[in-house]
CSV table of C-alpha atoms and ligand atoms in Angstrom, one decimal:
chain,number,residue,atom,x,y,z
A,236,MET,CA,-45.0,-16.4,-42.1
A,237,GLN,CA,-41.8,-16.3,-40.0
A,238,ALA,CA,-42.4,-16.0,-36.3
A,239,GLN,CA,-41.2,-12.8,-34.8
A,240,HIS,CA,-38.4,-13.4,-32.3
A,241,GLU,CA,-37.7,-11.0,-29.5
A,242,GLU,CA,-34.0,-10.2,-28.9
A,243,PRO,CA,-32.8,-12.0,-25.8
A,244,SER,CA,-32.0,-9.8,-22.8
A,245,THR,CA,-28.5,-9.4,-21.6
A,246,LEU,CA,-29.1,-11.6,-18.6
A,247,GLU,CA,-30.6,-14.3,-20.9
A,248,LEU,CA,-27.5,-14.1,-23.0
A,249,ASP,CA,-25.3,-14.2,-19.9
A,250,ARG,CA,-26.6,-17.7,-19.3
A,251,LEU,CA,-24.3,-18.7,-22.2
A,252,VAL,CA,-21.3,-17.4,-20.3
A,253,PHE,CA,-19.3,-19.6,-17.9
A,254,HIS,CA,-18.2,-17.3,-15.1
A,255,SER,CA,-15.0,-17.2,-13.0
A,256,TRP,CA,-14.8,-18.5,-9.4
A,257,SER,CA,-18.5,-19.3,-9.2
A,258,ALA,CA,-21.1,-22.0,-8.9
A,259,GLN,CA,-22.9,-21.2,-12.2
A,260,GLY,CA,-26.4,-21.9,-11.0
A,261,ALA,CA,-26.5,-19.3,-8.3
A,262,LEU,CA,-25.4,-16.2,-10.3
A,263,HIS,CA,-27.4,-13.0,-10.5
A,264,PRO,CA,-24.9,-10.6,-12.1
A,265,LEU,CA,-25.3,-6.9,-12.3
A,266,VAL,CA,-25.6,-5.6,-15.8
A,267,ILE,CA,-23.1,-2.9,-16.6
A,268,ALA,CA,-23.6,-1.3,-19.9
A,269,GLY,CA,-21.3,1.7,-19.9
A,270,GLY,CA,-19.1,3.9,-17.8
A,271,SER,CA,-17.2,7.2,-17.6
A,272,GLY,CA,-14.7,8.3,-15.0
A,273,ALA,CA,-15.6,6.9,-11.6
A,274,GLU,CA,-19.2,6.0,-12.7
A,275,VAL,CA,-20.8,3.1,-14.5
A,276,TRP,CA,-24.4,2.6,-15.6
A,277,ASP,CA,-26.8,-0.2,-16.4
A,278,GLU,CA,-29.0,-0.6,-19.5
A,279,ASP,CA,-31.7,1.7,-18.0
A,280,GLY,CA,-29.1,4.4,-17.4
A,281,ARG,CA,-29.1,3.9,-13.6
A,282,ARG,CA,-25.7,5.2,-12.5
A,283,LEU,CA,-23.4,3.7,-9.8
A,284,LEU,CA,-20.3,5.2,-8.3
A,285,ASP,CA,-17.6,2.6,-9.1
A,286,PHE,CA,-15.7,2.2,-5.8
A,287,SER,CA,-14.5,-1.2,-7.0
A,288,SER,CA,-12.6,0.0,-10.1
A,289,GLN,CA,-14.0,-3.3,-11.4
A,290,LEU,CA,-11.3,-5.7,-10.2
A,291,VAL,CA,-9.2,-2.8,-8.9
A,292,ASN,CA,-7.9,-2.1,-12.4
A,293,THR,CA,-9.6,1.1,-13.8
A,294,ASN,CA,-7.1,3.4,-12.2
A,295,ILE,CA,-7.6,6.1,-14.8
A,296,GLY,CA,-11.4,5.7,-14.7
A,297,HIS,CA,-13.7,4.4,-17.4
A,298,THR,CA,-13.5,5.5,-21.1
A,299,HIS,CA,-10.7,8.0,-20.7
A,300,PRO,CA,-10.9,9.7,-24.1
A,301,ARG,CA,-7.1,9.8,-24.7
A,302,VAL,CA,-6.8,6.0,-24.1
A,303,VAL,CA,-9.9,5.2,-26.2
A,304,ALA,CA,-8.6,7.3,-29.1
A,305,ALA,CA,-5.2,5.7,-28.9
A,306,ILE,CA,-6.7,2.2,-29.2
A,307,GLN,CA,-9.0,3.3,-32.1
A,308,ALA,CA,-6.0,4.9,-33.9
A,309,GLN,CA,-3.8,1.8,-33.4
A,310,ALA,CA,-6.6,-0.5,-34.6
A,311,ALA,CA,-6.7,1.4,-37.9
A,312,VAL,CA,-3.0,1.0,-38.4
A,313,LEU,CA,-2.0,-2.5,-37.1
A,314,PRO,CA,-4.4,-4.2,-34.7
A,315,THR,CA,-2.1,-7.2,-34.2
A,316,VAL,CA,1.5,-8.2,-34.8
A,317,ALA,CA,3.6,-11.2,-33.9
A,318,PRO,CA,5.9,-10.8,-30.9
A,319,ALA,CA,9.0,-11.6,-32.8
A,320,HIS,CA,8.7,-8.4,-34.9
A,321,ALA,CA,9.9,-5.0,-33.7
A,322,ASN,CA,7.1,-2.6,-33.4
A,323,ARG,CA,7.3,1.0,-32.4
A,324,VAL,CA,4.4,1.3,-30.1
A,325,ARG,CA,5.7,-1.7,-28.1
A,326,GLY,CA,9.1,-0.1,-27.7
A,327,LEU,CA,7.4,3.1,-26.6
A,328,ALA,CA,5.2,1.2,-24.0
A,329,ALA,CA,8.4,-0.4,-22.6
A,330,ALA,CA,10.1,2.9,-22.4
A,331,ARG,CA,7.2,4.5,-20.6
A,332,ILE,CA,7.0,1.7,-18.0
A,333,LEU,CA,10.7,1.6,-17.4
A,334,GLU,CA,10.8,5.4,-16.9
A,335,ALA,CA,8.1,5.0,-14.2
A,336,ALA,CA,9.9,2.1,-12.5
A,337,GLY,CA,13.3,3.8,-12.5
A,338,GLU,CA,16.7,2.1,-11.9
A,339,PRO,CA,17.8,-0.7,-12.2
A,340,PHE,CA,15.1,-2.1,-14.5
A,341,ALA,CA,16.1,-2.3,-18.2
A,342,LYS,CA,13.7,-4.5,-20.1
A,343,VAL,CA,10.0,-5.5,-20.1
A,344,PHE,CA,8.6,-8.9,-20.9
A,345,PHE,CA,5.0,-8.3,-21.9
A,346,THR,CA,2.2,-10.8,-21.0
A,347,ASN,CA,-1.6,-10.9,-21.3
A,348,GLY,CA,-2.3,-10.1,-17.7
A,349,GLY,CA,-1.1,-10.5,-14.1
A,350,ALA,CA,-1.1,-14.3,-13.7
A,351,ASP,CA,1.2,-14.9,-16.7
A,352,ALA,CA,3.4,-12.0,-15.5
A,353,ASN,CA,4.0,-13.9,-12.3
A,354,GLU,CA,4.3,-17.2,-14.2
A,355,ASN,CA,7.2,-15.7,-16.2
A,356,ALA,CA,8.8,-13.9,-13.3
A,357,ILE,CA,8.9,-17.3,-11.5
A,358,ARG,CA,10.4,-18.9,-14.7
A,359,LEU,CA,13.1,-16.2,-14.9
A,360,ALA,CA,14.0,-16.8,-11.2
A,361,ARG,CA,14.2,-20.6,-11.7
A,362,LEU,CA,16.2,-20.3,-14.8
A,363,THR,CA,18.7,-17.8,-13.4
A,364,THR,CA,19.2,-19.5,-10.0
A,365,GLY,CA,19.0,-23.1,-11.2
A,366,ARG,CA,16.7,-23.7,-8.2
A,367,ASP,CA,13.1,-24.8,-7.9
A,368,LYS,CA,11.2,-23.7,-4.9
A,369,VAL,CA,9.1,-20.6,-4.6
A,370,LEU,CA,8.1,-19.0,-1.3
A,371,SER,CA,5.0,-16.9,-1.1
A,372,ALA,CA,2.5,-15.7,1.6
A,373,TYR,CA,-0.7,-17.4,2.7
A,374,ARG,CA,-2.5,-14.0,2.5
A,375,SER,CA,-2.0,-13.4,-1.2
A,376,TYR,CA,-3.4,-13.7,-4.7
A,377,HIS,CA,-1.1,-14.1,-7.7
A,378,GLY,CA,-3.4,-15.2,-10.5
A,379,ASN,CA,-5.2,-18.3,-11.7
A,380,THR,CA,-2.6,-20.1,-13.8
A,381,GLY,CA,-0.2,-23.0,-13.0
A,382,ALA,CA,2.5,-21.6,-10.7
A,383,ALA,CA,0.7,-18.3,-10.0
A,384,VAL,CA,-2.4,-20.0,-8.5
A,385,VAL,CA,-0.2,-22.4,-6.4
A,386,ALA,CA,1.8,-19.4,-5.2
A,387,THR,CA,-1.5,-17.9,-4.2
A,388,GLY,CA,-2.3,-18.1,-0.5
A,389,ASP,CA,-6.1,-18.1,-0.4
A,390,TRP,CA,-8.8,-20.8,-0.9
A,391,ARG,CA,-8.4,-20.6,-4.7
A,392,ARG,CA,-5.0,-22.5,-4.5
A,393,VAL,CA,-6.4,-25.6,-2.8
A,394,PRO,CA,-8.4,-27.1,-5.7
A,395,ASN,CA,-5.6,-26.2,-8.2
A,396,GLU,CA,-2.4,-27.5,-6.6
A,397,TYR,CA,-0.8,-29.1,-9.6
A,398,ALA,CA,2.5,-27.1,-9.7
A,399,ARG,CA,5.5,-28.2,-7.7
A,400,GLY,CA,8.0,-26.5,-5.4
A,401,HIS,CA,5.7,-24.0,-3.6
A,402,VAL,CA,6.1,-23.2,0.1
A,403,HIS,CA,3.9,-20.7,2.0
A,404,PHE,CA,4.5,-18.5,5.0
A,405,TRP,CA,2.5,-16.0,7.1
A,406,GLY,CA,3.4,-12.4,6.4
A,407,PRO,CA,2.9,-9.6,8.9
A,408,PHE,CA,-0.7,-8.4,9.6
A,409,PRO,CA,-0.8,-6.5,12.9
A,410,TYR,CA,-4.6,-6.5,13.1
A,411,ARG,CA,-4.9,-10.3,12.6
A,412,SER,CA,-1.5,-11.5,13.8
A,413,GLU,CA,-0.5,-15.1,13.5
A,414,PHE,CA,2.4,-14.3,15.9
A,415,TRP,CA,0.6,-13.1,19.0
A,416,SER,CA,2.4,-9.8,18.6
A,417,SER,CA,1.4,-6.6,20.3
A,418,SER,CA,3.0,-4.0,18.0
A,419,PRO,CA,3.8,-3.6,14.3
A,420,GLU,CA,7.5,-3.7,15.1
A,421,GLN,CA,7.1,-7.0,17.0
A,422,GLU,CA,4.9,-8.4,14.2
A,423,VAL,CA,7.6,-7.7,11.6
A,424,GLU,CA,10.4,-9.1,13.8
A,425,ARG,CA,8.4,-12.3,14.4
A,426,ALA,CA,7.2,-12.7,10.8
A,427,LEU,CA,10.8,-12.3,9.5
A,428,HIS,CA,12.1,-14.7,12.1
A,429,ALA,CA,9.5,-17.3,11.1
A,430,LEU,CA,10.3,-16.8,7.4
A,431,GLU,CA,14.0,-17.1,8.1
A,432,ARG,CA,13.4,-20.4,9.9
A,433,ILE,CA,11.3,-21.7,6.9
A,434,VAL,CA,14.1,-20.8,4.5
A,435,GLU,CA,16.6,-22.7,6.7
A,436,ALA,CA,14.3,-25.7,7.0
A,437,GLU,CA,13.5,-25.8,3.3
A,438,GLY,CA,17.2,-25.5,2.4
A,439,PRO,CA,18.2,-22.0,1.2
A,440,GLY,CA,20.1,-23.5,-1.8
A,441,THR,CA,16.8,-24.9,-3.2
A,442,ILE,CA,14.8,-21.6,-3.2
A,443,ALA,CA,14.6,-19.7,-6.5
A,444,ALA,CA,12.2,-16.9,-5.6
A,445,LEU,CA,10.4,-15.1,-2.8
A,446,LEU,CA,7.2,-13.7,-4.3
A,447,VAL,CA,5.1,-11.2,-2.4
A,448,GLU,CA,2.5,-8.5,-3.2
A,449,THR,CA,4.1,-5.3,-2.1
A,450,VAL,CA,0.8,-4.5,-0.5
A,451,PRO,CA,-1.3,-7.7,-0.3
A,452,GLY,CA,-4.5,-6.5,-2.0
A,453,THR,CA,-7.3,-9.1,-2.4
A,454,ALA,CA,-6.2,-10.5,1.0
A,455,GLY,CA,-7.2,-7.3,2.7
A,456,VAL,CA,-5.1,-4.3,1.7
A,457,ILE,CA,-2.5,-5.3,4.3
A,458,VAL,CA,-0.1,-2.4,4.4
A,459,PRO,CA,3.3,-3.9,5.4
A,460,PRO,CA,4.7,-2.3,8.6
A,461,PRO,CA,8.1,-0.6,8.2
A,462,GLY,CA,11.0,-3.1,8.2
A,463,TRP,CA,9.2,-5.9,6.4
A,464,LEU,CA,10.3,-5.2,2.8
A,465,THR,CA,13.8,-4.3,4.1
A,466,GLY,CA,13.9,-7.7,5.9
A,467,LEU,CA,12.8,-9.6,2.8
A,468,ARG,CA,15.6,-7.9,0.7
A,469,ALA,CA,18.2,-8.8,3.3
A,470,LEU,CA,17.0,-12.4,3.5
A,471,CYS,CA,17.1,-12.8,-0.3
A,472,ASP,CA,20.5,-11.1,-0.5
A,473,ARG,CA,21.9,-13.5,2.1
A,474,TRP,CA,20.7,-16.6,0.3
A,475,GLY,CA,20.8,-15.6,-3.3
A,476,ILE,CA,17.0,-15.7,-3.7
A,477,VAL,CA,15.3,-13.7,-6.4
A,478,LEU,CA,12.9,-11.2,-4.8
A,479,ILE,CA,9.8,-10.7,-6.8
A,480,PHE,CA,7.3,-7.9,-6.0
A,481,ASP,CA,3.8,-8.5,-7.5
A,482,GLU,CA,2.6,-5.0,-8.2
A,483,VAL,CA,-0.3,-6.2,-10.4
A,484,MET,CA,-2.9,-4.5,-8.1
A,485,SER,CA,-0.7,-2.0,-6.2
A,486,GLY,CA,1.1,-0.5,-9.2
A,487,PHE,CA,0.3,2.5,-11.5
A,488,GLY,CA,-1.2,4.9,-9.0
A,489,ARG,CA,-3.2,2.8,-6.6
A,490,THR,CA,-1.0,3.7,-3.6
A,491,GLY,CA,-0.3,7.2,-4.8
A,492,ASP,CA,3.0,6.2,-6.5
A,493,TRP,CA,3.8,4.6,-9.8
A,494,PHE,CA,4.8,1.5,-7.9
A,495,ALA,CA,4.0,0.8,-4.2
A,496,PHE,CA,7.7,-0.1,-3.6
A,497,GLN,CA,8.5,3.6,-4.4
A,498,ASN,CA,6.4,4.8,-1.5
A,499,PRO,CA,8.6,6.1,1.3
A,500,GLU,CA,6.2,5.1,4.0
A,501,LEU,CA,6.0,1.5,2.8
A,502,ASN,CA,9.6,1.3,1.9
A,503,PRO,CA,11.6,3.8,4.0
A,504,ASP,CA,14.9,2.1,3.2
A,505,ARG,CA,14.2,2.3,-0.5
A,506,ILE,CA,15.1,-1.3,-1.2
A,507,VAL,CA,14.5,-2.5,-4.8
A,508,PRO,CA,13.2,-6.0,-5.7
A,509,ASP,CA,14.9,-8.1,-8.4
A,510,LEU,CA,11.7,-8.5,-10.6
A,511,VAL,CA,8.4,-6.6,-10.6
A,512,THR,CA,5.2,-7.9,-12.1
A,513,PHE,CA,2.4,-5.5,-13.3
A,514,ALA,CA,-0.9,-5.5,-15.1
A,515,LYS,CA,-4.3,-3.9,-14.3
A,516,GLY,CA,-3.4,-0.1,-13.8
A,517,VAL,CA,-0.7,-0.1,-16.5
A,518,ASN,CA,-3.6,0.6,-19.0
A,519,SER,CA,-6.5,0.3,-16.7
A,520,GLY,CA,-7.4,-3.0,-18.3
A,521,TYR,CA,-8.8,-1.4,-21.4
A,522,VAL,CA,-7.0,-4.1,-23.4
A,523,PRO,CA,-5.6,-7.1,-21.5
A,524,ALA,CA,-1.9,-6.6,-20.7
A,525,GLY,CA,0.7,-7.3,-18.0
A,526,GLY,CA,4.4,-7.9,-17.8
A,527,VAL,CA,7.6,-8.3,-15.9
A,528,LEU,CA,10.3,-5.6,-15.3
A,529,ILE,CA,13.7,-7.1,-15.6
A,530,PRO,CA,17.0,-5.6,-14.4
A,531,PRO,CA,20.3,-6.0,-16.4
A,532,ALA,CA,21.6,-8.6,-13.9
A,533,ILE,CA,18.8,-11.0,-15.0
A,534,ALA,CA,18.2,-9.8,-18.6
A,535,THR,CA,21.9,-10.3,-19.7
A,536,GLU,CA,21.6,-14.0,-18.6
A,537,PHE,CA,19.5,-14.4,-21.7
A,538,ASP,CA,21.8,-12.5,-24.1
A,539,THR,CA,23.3,-15.8,-25.2
A,540,ARG,CA,20.8,-18.3,-23.7
A,541,VAL,CA,17.4,-18.8,-25.1
A,542,PHE,CA,14.5,-17.6,-22.9
A,543,PRO,CA,12.1,-20.5,-23.1
A,544,GLY,CA,8.8,-18.6,-22.9
A,545,GLY,CA,6.5,-16.6,-25.1
A,546,LEU,CA,2.9,-15.7,-25.9
A,547,THR,CA,1.1,-15.0,-29.2
A,548,TYR,CA,-0.1,-11.7,-27.9
A,549,SER,CA,3.0,-10.6,-26.0
A,550,GLY,CA,3.2,-6.8,-26.7
A,551,HIS,CA,-0.1,-6.7,-28.5
A,552,PRO,CA,-0.3,-3.4,-30.3
A,553,LEU,CA,-3.7,-2.4,-29.0
A,554,ALA,CA,-2.5,-3.0,-25.4
A,555,MET,CA,0.7,-1.2,-26.1
A,556,ALA,CA,-1.0,1.9,-27.5
A,557,SER,CA,-3.3,1.9,-24.5
A,558,ILE,CA,-0.3,1.7,-22.2
A,559,VAL,CA,1.4,4.7,-23.8
A,560,ALA,CA,-1.7,6.8,-23.8
A,561,THR,CA,-2.5,5.8,-20.2
A,562,ILE,CA,0.9,6.6,-18.8
A,563,ASP,CA,1.0,9.9,-20.8
A,564,ALA,CA,-2.4,10.9,-19.6
A,565,MET,CA,-1.6,10.0,-16.0
A,566,ARG,CA,1.5,12.1,-16.1
A,567,ASP,CA,-0.1,15.1,-17.9
A,568,GLU,CA,-3.1,15.1,-15.6
A,569,GLY,CA,-1.1,14.5,-12.4
A,570,ILE,CA,-3.3,11.4,-11.6
A,571,VAL,CA,-0.8,9.6,-9.4
A,572,ASP,CA,-0.2,12.7,-7.2
A,573,HIS,CA,-4.0,13.2,-7.1
A,574,ALA,CA,-4.4,9.6,-5.8
A,575,ARG,CA,-1.9,10.2,-3.1
A,576,ARG,CA,-3.5,13.5,-2.1
A,577,ILE,CA,-7.1,12.4,-2.1
A,578,GLY,CA,-6.1,9.4,0.0
A,579,ALA,CA,-4.3,11.4,2.5
A,580,GLU,CA,-6.6,14.4,2.6
A,581,ALA,CA,-10.1,13.1,1.8
A,582,LEU,CA,-10.6,9.4,1.6
A,583,GLY,CA,-8.5,8.3,4.5
A,584,PRO,CA,-9.8,10.9,7.0
A,585,ALA,CA,-13.4,10.3,5.9
A,586,LEU,CA,-13.1,6.5,6.4
A,587,ARG,CA,-11.5,7.0,9.8
A,588,ALA,CA,-14.4,9.3,10.8
A,589,LEU,CA,-16.8,6.7,9.5
A,590,ALA,CA,-15.2,4.1,11.8
A,591,GLU,CA,-15.9,6.4,14.7
A,592,ARG,CA,-19.6,6.3,13.9
A,593,HIS,CA,-19.8,2.5,13.2
A,594,PRO,CA,-18.5,0.0,15.7
A,595,VAL,CA,-18.9,-2.6,12.9
A,596,ILE,CA,-15.7,-1.2,11.4
A,597,GLY,CA,-12.9,-3.0,13.3
A,598,GLU,CA,-10.0,-1.4,11.3
A,599,VAL,CA,-9.5,1.1,8.5
A,600,ARG,CA,-6.2,0.5,6.7
A,601,GLY,CA,-4.7,1.7,3.4
A,602,LEU,CA,-3.3,4.6,1.5
A,603,GLY,CA,-3.9,6.4,-1.8
A,604,VAL,CA,-7.0,4.9,-3.4
A,605,PHE,CA,-6.3,1.5,-1.8
A,606,TRP,CA,-8.3,1.0,1.4
A,607,ALA,CA,-10.1,-1.8,3.4
A,608,LEU,CA,-12.8,-1.6,6.0
A,609,ASP,CA,-12.4,-4.7,8.2
A,610,LEU,CA,-15.9,-5.5,9.5
A,611,VAL,CA,-16.4,-7.2,12.8
A,612,THR,CA,-19.3,-8.3,15.1
A,613,ASP,CA,-17.2,-7.4,18.1
A,614,ARG,CA,-14.3,-4.9,18.1
A,615,ALA,CA,-12.5,-6.5,21.0
A,616,ALA,CA,-12.6,-10.0,19.7
A,617,ARG,CA,-12.2,-8.8,16.0
A,618,THR,CA,-14.7,-11.5,14.9
A,619,PRO,CA,-15.3,-11.2,11.2
A,620,LEU,CA,-18.8,-10.2,10.1
A,621,PRO,CA,-20.5,-13.3,8.8
A,622,PRO,CA,-21.1,-13.8,5.0
A,623,ALA,CA,-24.9,-13.3,5.1
A,624,GLU,CA,-24.4,-9.9,6.7
A,625,MET,CA,-21.7,-9.0,4.2
A,626,ALA,CA,-24.1,-10.0,1.4
A,627,ARG,CA,-26.8,-7.8,2.8
A,628,ILE,CA,-24.5,-4.8,3.0
A,629,LYS,CA,-23.2,-5.4,-0.5
A,630,ALA,CA,-26.8,-5.5,-1.9
A,631,ALA,CA,-27.8,-2.4,0.1
A,632,LEU,CA,-24.7,-0.5,-1.2
A,633,VAL,CA,-25.6,-1.3,-4.8
A,634,GLU,CA,-29.3,-0.3,-4.1
A,635,ALA,CA,-28.0,3.0,-2.7
A,636,GLY,CA,-26.0,3.7,-5.9
A,637,LEU,CA,-22.5,2.5,-5.1
A,638,LEU,CA,-20.6,-0.5,-6.8
A,639,PRO,CA,-18.6,-1.9,-3.9
A,640,PHE,CA,-15.7,-4.4,-3.8
A,641,VAL,CA,-16.6,-6.9,-1.1
A,642,GLN,CA,-14.2,-9.6,-0.1
A,643,ASP,CA,-14.7,-12.0,2.9
A,644,ASN,CA,-15.6,-9.7,5.8
A,645,ARG,CA,-14.2,-6.6,4.2
A,646,ILE,CA,-15.2,-3.7,2.0
A,647,HIS,CA,-12.3,-2.6,-0.1
A,648,VAL,CA,-12.6,1.0,-0.9
A,649,VAL,CA,-10.8,1.2,-4.2
A,650,PRO,CA,-12.1,3.9,-6.5
A,651,PRO,CA,-10.3,5.0,-9.6
A,652,CYS,CA,-7.3,7.3,-9.0
A,653,ILE,CA,-9.2,10.2,-10.7
A,654,VAL,CA,-12.0,10.1,-8.0
A,655,THR,CA,-13.1,13.6,-7.0
A,656,GLU,CA,-13.6,14.9,-3.5
A,657,GLU,CA,-17.3,15.3,-4.2
A,658,GLN,CA,-17.5,11.6,-5.3
A,659,VAL,CA,-15.6,10.6,-2.1
A,660,GLU,CA,-18.2,12.5,0.0
A,661,ARG,CA,-21.1,10.9,-1.9
A,662,ALA,CA,-19.6,7.4,-1.5
A,663,VAL,CA,-18.9,7.9,2.2
A,664,ALA,CA,-22.4,9.1,2.8
A,665,ILE,CA,-23.6,5.8,1.2
A,666,TYR,CA,-21.4,3.7,3.4
A,667,ASP,CA,-22.6,5.7,6.3
A,668,ALA,CA,-26.3,5.1,5.5
A,669,VAL,CA,-25.8,1.4,4.8
A,670,LEU,CA,-23.4,0.2,7.5
A,671,PRO,CA,-25.0,-0.9,10.8
B,181,PLP,N1,-1.5,-10.5,-8.8
B,181,PLP,C1,-2.3,-9.7,-8.1
B,181,PLP,C2,-1.7,-9.0,-6.9
B,181,PLP,C3,-3.6,-9.6,-8.4
B,181,PLP,O1,-4.4,-8.8,-7.6
B,181,PLP,C4,-4.1,-10.3,-9.5
B,181,PLP,C5,-5.6,-10.1,-9.9
B,181,PLP,O2,-6.4,-9.7,-9.2
B,181,PLP,C6,-3.3,-11.1,-10.3
B,181,PLP,C7,-1.9,-11.2,-9.9
B,181,PLP,C8,-3.7,-11.8,-11.5
B,181,PLP,O3,-4.0,-10.9,-12.5
B,181,PLP,P1,-4.8,-11.4,-13.8
B,181,PLP,O4,-6.2,-11.6,-13.3
B,181,PLP,O5,-4.7,-10.2,-14.8
B,181,PLP,O6,-4.2,-12.6,-14.3
């Protein structure tokens, strides 16, 4: 007789999976079996408020019925097609994204995610300028592939430094200034001065691109003070450098705008970058997708010259159908406006009130549904809360029913754009109960 085998559990099966950015032996992953809106649940049906949006990507919430239906319908018609062919849903996705971005963007190069979006933006900048170097910030994350991970500022760059031509600089961060500044204005002035000096020292004629996250996300939701983006534009104009805004995390509703660079508080002078990269919120990650927005000035360069780049799944129809449905649903349901409103009227004020009750919160910063609580042992010295205490807080938040996004000494408060006031209240009550 055949022995009866029990089905392995999800955690047993997970031992077959090699996980990202981790020592494999120490992992105890949470099982997530399903989700709807701003909630996920495990296999026993225990629900958690998802204030992580996974990796800050489910801007429209989990299992939005219109996006799910669009993927299902497209799967029945044509689930894959080579990028060389014309396909209607791909053109529609490009049209939707370009409409959200506005002038001067005219074309979209589709990728599989955010890293390869940055990879191809850097390639476009190098090909059009004939230069090599790429400047980017120490407080940044741009993805895990060749040039993108070396453009990245954090620890993940260091074991991966195999790409050439990358130079880093400190961007403005008033709360943790590298410039001994005492006001946001001074911080911007000094950061721009230091950057200008780096450009001069590196040789302006060697620099192809300046790549920044419009709002550095993983590095701490570092809202740039007024003047920074304008200063970057001026610097790039002066030296013929391609200005790339990485909107992989900040785009598609996160800041309460389609793109963060459209936000009048972040960008009062309404400057426009030369290239924009996107992924995550464009379709909430239901199917992997990303891309680069390209203006005519750069696109026409390749009217006669071959663009030496491509991907089997560039413009994958399931991703494209999910992009069209996501953007249509976000427009029809006013989701971007909702994110701006809930940030300004509910989430921001509630987090600031929380900080008044908890001295462990050194700073609250953010906008829309893009916030960070910078946790400290001492408000005056701004000493980051140590990792063991952060791990304790993270575990206690999960135990209390909230899925948090914890990075270094910070809690990033990044729910989906569709989060309700009631869910904000529930989440803040959990932070309140758990924080020391
Ligand atoms: N750029 C930014 C700003 C990001 O936050 C991320 C991912 O977190 C990436 C790029 C990389 O995107 P992906 O993981 O889709 O390659």
